[in-house]
Coordinates of C-alpha atoms in Angstrom, one line a residue:
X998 CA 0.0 0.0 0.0
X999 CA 1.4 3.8 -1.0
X1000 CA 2.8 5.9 1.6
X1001 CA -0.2 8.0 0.8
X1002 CA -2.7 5.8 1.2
X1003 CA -1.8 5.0 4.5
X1004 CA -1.5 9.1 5.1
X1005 CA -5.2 9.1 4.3
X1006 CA -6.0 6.6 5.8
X1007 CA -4.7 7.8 8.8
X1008 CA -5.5 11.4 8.8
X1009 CA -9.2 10.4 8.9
X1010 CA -8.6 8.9 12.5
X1011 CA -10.4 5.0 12.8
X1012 CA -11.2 2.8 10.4
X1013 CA -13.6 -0.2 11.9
X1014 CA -13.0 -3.8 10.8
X1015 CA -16.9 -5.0 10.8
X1016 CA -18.2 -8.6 11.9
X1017 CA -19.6 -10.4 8.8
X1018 CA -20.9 -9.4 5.0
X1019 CA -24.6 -9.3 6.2
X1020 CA -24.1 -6.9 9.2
X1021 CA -22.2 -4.9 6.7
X1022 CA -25.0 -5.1 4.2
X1023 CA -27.5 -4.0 7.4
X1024 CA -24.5 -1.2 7.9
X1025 CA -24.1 0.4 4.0
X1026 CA -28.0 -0.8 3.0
X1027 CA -26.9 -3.0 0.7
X1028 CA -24.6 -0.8 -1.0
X1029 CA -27.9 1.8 -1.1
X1030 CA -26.7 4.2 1.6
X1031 CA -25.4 7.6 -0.1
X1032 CA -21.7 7.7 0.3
X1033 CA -21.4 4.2 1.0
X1034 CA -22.3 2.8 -2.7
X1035 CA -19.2 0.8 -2.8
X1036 CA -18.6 -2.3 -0.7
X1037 CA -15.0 -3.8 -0.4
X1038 CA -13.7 -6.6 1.3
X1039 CA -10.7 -6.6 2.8
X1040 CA -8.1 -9.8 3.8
X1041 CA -5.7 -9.1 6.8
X1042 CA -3.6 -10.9 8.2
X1043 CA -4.3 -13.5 11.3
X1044 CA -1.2 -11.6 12.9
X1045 CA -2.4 -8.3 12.4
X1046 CA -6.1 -9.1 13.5
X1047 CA -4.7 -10.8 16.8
X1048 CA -2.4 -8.0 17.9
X1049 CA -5.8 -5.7 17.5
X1050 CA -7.5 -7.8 19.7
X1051 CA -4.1 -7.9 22.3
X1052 CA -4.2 -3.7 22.0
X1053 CA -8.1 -3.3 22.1
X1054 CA -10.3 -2.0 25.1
X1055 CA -14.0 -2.4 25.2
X1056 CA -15.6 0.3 23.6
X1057 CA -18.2 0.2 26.5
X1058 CA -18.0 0.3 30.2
X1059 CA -18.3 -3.1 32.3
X1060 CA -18.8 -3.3 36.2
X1061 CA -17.4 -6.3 37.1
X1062 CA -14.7 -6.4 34.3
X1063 CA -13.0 -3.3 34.6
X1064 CA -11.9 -2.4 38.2
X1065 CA -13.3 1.3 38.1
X1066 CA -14.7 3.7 35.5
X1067 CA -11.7 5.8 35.7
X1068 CA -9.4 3.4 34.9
X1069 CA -11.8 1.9 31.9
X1070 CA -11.5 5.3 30.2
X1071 CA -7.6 5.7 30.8
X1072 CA -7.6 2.4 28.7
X1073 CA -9.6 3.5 26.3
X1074 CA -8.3 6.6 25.6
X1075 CA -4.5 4.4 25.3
X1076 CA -5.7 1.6 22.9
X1077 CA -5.6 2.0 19.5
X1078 CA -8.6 -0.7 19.2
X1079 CA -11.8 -0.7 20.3
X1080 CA -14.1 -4.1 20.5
X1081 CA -17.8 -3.3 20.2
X1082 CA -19.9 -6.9 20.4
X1083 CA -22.7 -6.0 17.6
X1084 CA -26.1 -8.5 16.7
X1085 CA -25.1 -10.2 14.0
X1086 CA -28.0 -9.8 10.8
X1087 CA -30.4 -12.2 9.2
X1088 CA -30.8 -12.5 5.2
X1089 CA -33.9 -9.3 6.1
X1090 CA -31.2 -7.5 8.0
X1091 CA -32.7 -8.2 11.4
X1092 CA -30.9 -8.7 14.8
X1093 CA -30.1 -12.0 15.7
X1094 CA -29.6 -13.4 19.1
X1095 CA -26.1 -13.9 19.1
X1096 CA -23.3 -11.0 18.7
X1097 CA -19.8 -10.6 16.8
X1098 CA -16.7 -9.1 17.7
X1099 CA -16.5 -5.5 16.0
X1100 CA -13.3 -3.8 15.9
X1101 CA -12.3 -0.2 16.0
X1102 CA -8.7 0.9 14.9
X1103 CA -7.3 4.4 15.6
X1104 CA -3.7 5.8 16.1
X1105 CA -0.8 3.0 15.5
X1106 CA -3.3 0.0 14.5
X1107 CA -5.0 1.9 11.4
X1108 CA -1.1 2.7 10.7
X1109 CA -0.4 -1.0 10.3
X1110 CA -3.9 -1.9 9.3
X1111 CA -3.0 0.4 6.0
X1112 CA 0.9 -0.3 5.6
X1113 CA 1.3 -4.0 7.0
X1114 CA -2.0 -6.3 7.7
X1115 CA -3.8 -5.7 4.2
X1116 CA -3.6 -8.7 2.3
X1117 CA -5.9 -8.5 -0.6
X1118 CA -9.1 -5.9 -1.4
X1119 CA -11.9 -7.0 -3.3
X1120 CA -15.1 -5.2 -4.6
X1121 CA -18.2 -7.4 -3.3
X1122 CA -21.1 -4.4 -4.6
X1123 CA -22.0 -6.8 -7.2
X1124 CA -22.5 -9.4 -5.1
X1125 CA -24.3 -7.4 -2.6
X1126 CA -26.5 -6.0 -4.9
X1127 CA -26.9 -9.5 -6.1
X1128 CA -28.2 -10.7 -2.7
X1129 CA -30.2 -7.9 -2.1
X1130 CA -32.1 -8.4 -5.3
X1131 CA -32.5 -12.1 -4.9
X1132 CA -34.1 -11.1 -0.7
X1133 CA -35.8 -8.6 -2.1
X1134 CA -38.2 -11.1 -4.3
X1135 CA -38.0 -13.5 -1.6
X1136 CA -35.8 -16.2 -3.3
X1137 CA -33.7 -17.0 0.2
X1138 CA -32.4 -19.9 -0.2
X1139 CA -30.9 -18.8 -3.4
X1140 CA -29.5 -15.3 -1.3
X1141 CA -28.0 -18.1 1.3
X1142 CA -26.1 -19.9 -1.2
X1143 CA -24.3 -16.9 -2.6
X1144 CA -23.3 -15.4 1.4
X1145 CA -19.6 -15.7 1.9
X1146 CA -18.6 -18.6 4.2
X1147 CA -18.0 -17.6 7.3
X1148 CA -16.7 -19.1 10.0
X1149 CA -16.4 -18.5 14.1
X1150 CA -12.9 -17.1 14.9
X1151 CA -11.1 -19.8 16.1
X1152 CA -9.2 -16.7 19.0
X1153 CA -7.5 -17.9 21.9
X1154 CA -9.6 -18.1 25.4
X1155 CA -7.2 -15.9 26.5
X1156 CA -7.1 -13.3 23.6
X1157 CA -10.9 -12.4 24.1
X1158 CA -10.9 -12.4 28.0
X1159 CA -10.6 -8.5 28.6
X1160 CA -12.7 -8.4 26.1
X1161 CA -16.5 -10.0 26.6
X1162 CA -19.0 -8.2 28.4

């Protein structure tokens, strides 16, 4: 990635890695939302993801988990990632029971996000708009079939502690 790609990148200030292709569809409105026509995936690397997670303070303050208030917003002020746990979307874009892992970088991790973890970047509009169009006439099983495979994070118990609410 160019030197001033990654300026850009990080002159805007956070960039947020989201969960999964429907909660980003729920997100951009199917590619619909003005501003966010475009929809691009983008491949980091396992290394780059996990020292995110390692840096990262709960967007969100827990009794319980963090010792006091105070100190919850010292470490969030320090981190340059931020986990948000988001309900992840049905094929209609509605909430599920179950949440995923949403990750906020600013400061040093959008940095390396830009010049180091990128591995590949691939424009999935048409195939959003492709779902979209096959929900929208209420062919699902169809819209399933064409959702990019995704699979549970296989992160270490230890990784996620600090960060589950």
């Amino acid at each position: 990635m160019s030197l001033r790609r990654s300026q850009k990148v990080c002159e805007q200030g956070s960039t947020w890695i989201k969960p999964s292709f429907l909660w980003m569809m729920y997100r951009c409105g199917w590619a619909e939302k003005a501003g966010q026509e475009t929809v691009l995936a983008i491949e980091i690397t396992r290394d780059g993801f996990e020292w995110a997670l390692r840096h990262a303070c709960l967007s969100s303050y827990v009794r319980g988990l963090h010792p006091d208030l105070s100190t919850w917003q010292r470490s969030l002020k320090r981190a340059p990632a931020r986990v948000q746990w988001d309900p992840e979307r049905d094929l209609h874009l509605h909430p599920l029971t179950y949440r995923s892992l949403r990750l906020g970088l600013s400061g040093e991790a959008v940095r390396r996000y830009a010049d180091e973890w990128m591995v590949a970047i691939s424009d999935v509009t048409p195939l959003a708009r492709e779902v979209h169009g096959l929900v929208s006439r209420g062919e699902l099983v169809a819209a399933a079939g064409l959702l990019p495979q995704e699979r549970p994070y296989p992160a270490a118990d230890e990784l996620l502690a600090a960060l589950r609410p």
